[in-house]
GROMACS .gro file of C-alpha atoms in nm:
model
  233
    1UNK     CA    1   2.804  -1.223   3.153
    2UNK     CA    2   2.479  -1.251   2.964
    3UNK     CA    3   2.536  -1.189   2.556
    4UNK     CA    4   2.188  -1.075   2.399
    5UNK     CA    5   2.126  -1.197   2.074
    6UNK     CA    6   2.183  -0.902   1.808
    7UNK     CA    7   1.910  -0.734   1.613
    8UNK     CA    8   1.956  -0.579   1.289
    9UNK     CA    9   1.750  -0.431   1.031
   10UNK     CA   10   1.630  -0.724   0.842
   11UNK     CA   11   1.494  -0.878   1.151
   12UNK     CA   12   1.317  -0.555   1.269
   13UNK     CA   13   1.192  -0.496   0.898
   14UNK     CA   14   1.043  -0.854   0.905
   15UNK     CA   15   0.861  -0.789   1.245
   16UNK     CA   16   0.733  -0.454   1.075
   17UNK     CA   17   0.626  -0.624   0.775
   18UNK     CA   18   0.426  -0.896   0.980
   19UNK     CA   19   0.266  -0.595   1.179
   20UNK     CA   20   0.127  -0.423   0.863
   21UNK     CA   21   0.016  -0.746   0.749
   22UNK     CA   22  -0.191  -0.817   1.078
   23UNK     CA   23  -0.332  -0.468   1.061
   24UNK     CA   24  -0.419  -0.492   0.677
   25UNK     CA   25  -0.630  -0.835   0.762
   26UNK     CA   26  -0.833  -0.617   1.003
   27UNK     CA   27  -0.853  -0.286   0.827
   28UNK     CA   28  -0.774  -0.371   0.464
   29UNK     CA   29  -0.940  -0.536   0.145
   30UNK     CA   30  -0.827  -0.797  -0.124
   31UNK     CA   31  -0.581  -0.625  -0.330
   32UNK     CA   32  -0.393  -0.730  -0.655
   33UNK     CA   33  -0.038  -0.669  -0.679
   34UNK     CA   34   0.139  -0.641  -1.036
   35UNK     CA   35   0.484  -0.632  -1.123
   36UNK     CA   36   0.520  -0.498  -1.457
   37UNK     CA   37   0.758  -0.680  -1.714
   38UNK     CA   38   0.674  -0.498  -2.027
   39UNK     CA   39   0.546  -0.177  -2.166
   40UNK     CA   40   0.174  -0.280  -2.264
   41UNK     CA   41  -0.133  -0.324  -2.035
   42UNK     CA   42   0.039  -0.418  -1.707
   43UNK     CA   43  -0.311  -0.453  -1.526
   44UNK     CA   44  -0.423  -0.729  -1.785
   45UNK     CA   45  -0.119  -0.955  -1.691
   46UNK     CA   46  -0.171  -1.232  -1.430
   47UNK     CA   47  -0.126  -1.054  -1.075
   48UNK     CA   48   0.202  -1.114  -0.913
   49UNK     CA   49   0.053  -1.156  -0.585
   50UNK     CA   50  -0.297  -1.104  -0.381
   51UNK     CA   51  -0.255  -0.902  -0.050
   52UNK     CA   52  -0.463  -0.767   0.185
   53UNK     CA   53  -0.427  -0.376   0.168
   54UNK     CA   54  -0.561  -0.014   0.254
   55UNK     CA   55  -0.428   0.335   0.179
   56UNK     CA   56  -0.448   0.655   0.338
   57UNK     CA   57  -0.323   0.999   0.308
   58UNK     CA   58  -0.189   1.018   0.680
   59UNK     CA   59   0.112   0.801   0.761
   60UNK     CA   60  -0.033   0.728   1.083
   61UNK     CA   61  -0.342   0.575   0.963
   62UNK     CA   62  -0.563   0.778   1.121
   63UNK     CA   63  -0.866   0.744   0.868
   64UNK     CA   64  -0.995   1.069   0.930
   65UNK     CA   65  -1.063   1.167   0.581
   66UNK     CA   66  -1.028   1.025   0.209
   67UNK     CA   67  -0.749   1.045  -0.023
   68UNK     CA   68  -0.799   1.400  -0.192
   69UNK     CA   69  -0.807   1.371  -0.567
   70UNK     CA   70  -0.583   1.697  -0.617
   71UNK     CA   71  -0.327   1.545  -0.376
   72UNK     CA   72  -0.273   1.169  -0.494
   73UNK     CA   73   0.023   1.118  -0.246
   74UNK     CA   74  -0.062   0.850   0.014
   75UNK     CA   75   0.055   0.562   0.232
   76UNK     CA   76  -0.025   0.187   0.200
   77UNK     CA   77  -0.067  -0.053   0.475
   78UNK     CA   78   0.027  -0.424   0.393
   79UNK     CA   79   0.271  -0.715   0.381
   80UNK     CA   80   0.575  -0.499   0.282
   81UNK     CA   81   0.795  -0.821   0.262
   82UNK     CA   82   0.798  -0.819  -0.119
   83UNK     CA   83   0.752  -0.479  -0.283
   84UNK     CA   84   0.928  -0.255  -0.543
   85UNK     CA   85   0.903   0.100  -0.656
   86UNK     CA   86   0.681   0.048  -0.960
   87UNK     CA   87   0.461  -0.193  -0.867
   88UNK     CA   88   0.102  -0.153  -0.931
   89UNK     CA   89  -0.183  -0.228  -0.630
   90UNK     CA   90  -0.569  -0.259  -0.795
   91UNK     CA   91  -0.804  -0.245  -0.505
   92UNK     CA   92  -1.206  -0.317  -0.542
   93UNK     CA   93  -1.316   0.006  -0.396
   94UNK     CA   94  -1.020   0.260  -0.353
   95UNK     CA   95  -0.881   0.257  -0.704
   96UNK     CA   96  -0.503   0.162  -0.878
   97UNK     CA   97  -0.235   0.291  -0.712
   98UNK     CA   98   0.151   0.266  -0.817
   99UNK     CA   99   0.429   0.239  -0.547
  100UNK     CA  100   0.709   0.521  -0.538
  101UNK     CA  101   0.907   0.493  -0.237
  102UNK     CA  102   0.966   0.187   0.039
  103UNK     CA  103   1.186   0.244   0.329
  104UNK     CA  104   1.247  -0.028   0.607
  105UNK     CA  105   1.018   0.051   0.912
  106UNK     CA  106   0.784   0.287   0.749
  107UNK     CA  107   0.470   0.269   0.566
  108UNK     CA  108   0.483   0.250   0.175
  109UNK     CA  109   0.447   0.577  -0.041
  110UNK     CA  110   0.211   0.532  -0.321
  111UNK     CA  111   0.023   0.741  -0.596
  112UNK     CA  112  -0.365   0.704  -0.636
  113UNK     CA  113  -0.421   0.723  -1.012
  114UNK     CA  114  -0.716   0.870  -1.195
  115UNK     CA  115  -0.645   0.775  -1.562
  116UNK     CA  116  -0.500   0.496  -1.787
  117UNK     CA  117  -0.247   0.603  -2.062
  118UNK     CA  118  -0.128   0.523  -2.374
  119UNK     CA  119   0.208   0.733  -2.467
  120UNK     CA  120   0.310   0.774  -2.849
  121UNK     CA  121   0.586   0.877  -3.048
  122UNK     CA  122   0.855   0.808  -3.300
  123UNK     CA  123   0.959   0.436  -3.301
  124UNK     CA  124   1.250   0.362  -3.051
  125UNK     CA  125   1.186   0.694  -2.867
  126UNK     CA  126   1.234   0.663  -2.498
  127UNK     CA  127   1.417   0.325  -2.499
  128UNK     CA  128   1.652   0.248  -2.231
  129UNK     CA  129   1.988   0.053  -2.191
  130UNK     CA  130   1.930  -0.272  -2.014
  131UNK     CA  131   1.910  -0.219  -1.633
  132UNK     CA  132   1.798   0.150  -1.665
  133UNK     CA  133   1.449   0.229  -1.566
  134UNK     CA  134   1.498   0.575  -1.460
  135UNK     CA  135   1.557   0.758  -1.786
  136UNK     CA  136   1.818   0.991  -1.615
  137UNK     CA  137   1.873   1.179  -1.956
  138UNK     CA  138   1.571   1.344  -2.003
  139UNK     CA  139   1.636   1.501  -2.366
  140UNK     CA  140   1.729   1.196  -2.527
  141UNK     CA  141   1.514   1.107  -2.781
  142UNK     CA  142   1.366   1.476  -2.800
  143UNK     CA  143   1.515   1.530  -3.144
  144UNK     CA  144   1.675   1.311  -3.406
  145UNK     CA  145   1.943   1.420  -3.638
  146UNK     CA  146   1.716   1.598  -3.851
  147UNK     CA  147   1.566   1.832  -3.585
  148UNK     CA  148   1.234   1.659  -3.586
  149UNK     CA  149   1.042   1.625  -3.249
  150UNK     CA  150   0.977   1.256  -3.104
  151UNK     CA  151   0.600   1.299  -3.137
  152UNK     CA  152   0.423   1.035  -3.360
  153UNK     CA  153   0.154   0.786  -3.391
  154UNK     CA  154   0.344   0.465  -3.276
  155UNK     CA  155   0.245   0.361  -2.935
  156UNK     CA  156   0.523   0.324  -2.736
  157UNK     CA  157   0.335   0.234  -2.398
  158UNK     CA  158  -0.022   0.148  -2.347
  159UNK     CA  159  -0.284   0.120  -2.062
  160UNK     CA  160  -0.059   0.246  -1.784
  161UNK     CA  161  -0.223   0.382  -1.454
  162UNK     CA  162  -0.105   0.772  -1.388
  163UNK     CA  163  -0.234   1.053  -1.227
  164UNK     CA  164  -0.307   1.361  -1.439
  165UNK     CA  165  -0.370   1.706  -1.262
  166UNK     CA  166  -0.271   2.059  -1.208
  167UNK     CA  167   0.095   2.123  -1.158
  168UNK     CA  168   0.041   2.406  -0.932
  169UNK     CA  169   0.087   2.799  -0.971
  170UNK     CA  170   0.370   2.963  -1.183
  171UNK     CA  171   0.316   2.738  -1.489
  172UNK     CA  172   0.224   2.897  -1.843
  173UNK     CA  173   0.273   2.804  -2.163
  174UNK     CA  174   0.216   2.998  -2.489
  175UNK     CA  175   0.107   2.833  -2.828
  176UNK     CA  176   0.334   3.025  -3.044
  177UNK     CA  177   0.008   3.146  -3.281
  178UNK     CA  178  -0.104   3.494  -3.260
  179UNK     CA  179  -0.409   3.524  -3.091
  180UNK     CA  180  -0.434   3.187  -2.964
  181UNK     CA  181  -0.509   3.127  -2.558
  182UNK     CA  182  -0.211   3.006  -2.342
  183UNK     CA  183  -0.185   2.626  -2.344
  184UNK     CA  184  -0.333   2.464  -2.057
  185UNK     CA  185  -0.063   2.287  -1.845
  186UNK     CA  186  -0.094   1.955  -1.654
  187UNK     CA  187   0.111   1.742  -1.439
  188UNK     CA  188   0.145   1.349  -1.513
  189UNK     CA  189   0.288   1.090  -1.242
  190UNK     CA  190   0.378   0.785  -1.417
  191UNK     CA  191   0.504   0.490  -1.249
  192UNK     CA  192   0.840   0.303  -1.388
  193UNK     CA  193   0.794   0.132  -1.723
  194UNK     CA  194   1.053  -0.159  -1.784
  195UNK     CA  195   1.298  -0.052  -2.016
  196UNK     CA  196   1.144   0.272  -2.120
  197UNK     CA  197   1.091   0.633  -2.013
  198UNK     CA  198   0.889   0.924  -2.155
  199UNK     CA  199   1.054   1.193  -2.337
  200UNK     CA  200   0.954   1.550  -2.435
  201UNK     CA  201   0.710   1.636  -2.748
  202UNK     CA  202   0.553   1.257  -2.671
  203UNK     CA  203   0.177   1.237  -2.718
  204UNK     CA  204  -0.040   1.135  -2.419
  205UNK     CA  205  -0.395   1.001  -2.481
  206UNK     CA  206  -0.614   0.895  -2.198
  207UNK     CA  207  -0.896   0.626  -2.154
  208UNK     CA  208  -1.119   0.921  -2.091
  209UNK     CA  209  -1.062   1.094  -2.439
  210UNK     CA  210  -0.831   1.370  -2.357
  211UNK     CA  211  -0.480   1.414  -2.555
  212UNK     CA  212  -0.163   1.607  -2.439
  213UNK     CA  213   0.177   1.680  -2.546
  214UNK     CA  214   0.467   1.640  -2.298
  215UNK     CA  215   0.684   1.955  -2.271
  216UNK     CA  216   0.943   1.831  -1.996
  217UNK     CA  217   1.003   1.518  -1.804
  218UNK     CA  218   1.171   1.476  -1.463
  219UNK     CA  219   1.253   1.089  -1.389
  220UNK     CA  220   1.418   0.914  -1.108
  221UNK     CA  221   1.415   0.586  -0.943
  222UNK     CA  222   1.057   0.642  -0.772
  223UNK     CA  223   0.874   0.735  -1.114
  224UNK     CA  224   0.824   0.991  -1.367
  225UNK     CA  225   0.660   1.322  -1.346
  226UNK     CA  226   0.577   1.479  -1.683
  227UNK     CA  227   0.475   1.845  -1.771
  228UNK     CA  228   0.207   1.860  -2.052
  229UNK     CA  229   0.004   2.087  -2.233
  230UNK     CA  230  -0.305   2.093  -2.424
  231UNK     CA  231  -0.344   2.328  -2.721
  232UNK     CA  232  -0.636   2.564  -2.691
  233UNK     CA  233  -0.685   2.785  -3.023
   0.00000   0.00000   0.00000
């Protein structure tokens, strides 16, 4: 009786990662991978690694159309040996992506970003306990003991790539002022920030000059989704 060597997930994943790397050498472009360690300007740090990579809106990588600007979820083709949720990928032509999810044997899920954001609030707002990057309690830091909000002028996280767009149907917010127009609502998708998470009432400023106020936050191990408003009086 002949005993065949066992094949486990680690072995299969190693072969899958090598296959993606070989395909990316043909189809991809030089890409810089960043693994943030702080809260400020993660793309200004020294790159964690340089890889060949390409991104597509189709997990089968048919390359039939570009990634749509209002549907930023896409899939990455590159060596998946060393990749984590929250890693940033900067390409010369396709833009800046952040990694949201990685499962063995499958393409990387990522978000194509369209803005660099700075998030401001009261000092200390959004700080997380050591080892917690998800911010599982979304209301923590929203109000202090005096009932004031966490909005403020202190920059808490600076220069982060994010996607900002319309959140979909069914979202409407009133400003509270008589005769004013409803506040325009937007959705921001933000990568994991080490030791920190966004909170309601914080202010978001973009490199393109827009300013938003966060009204709600949903956080997970894959990143943050923030519902935001612009007041139109």
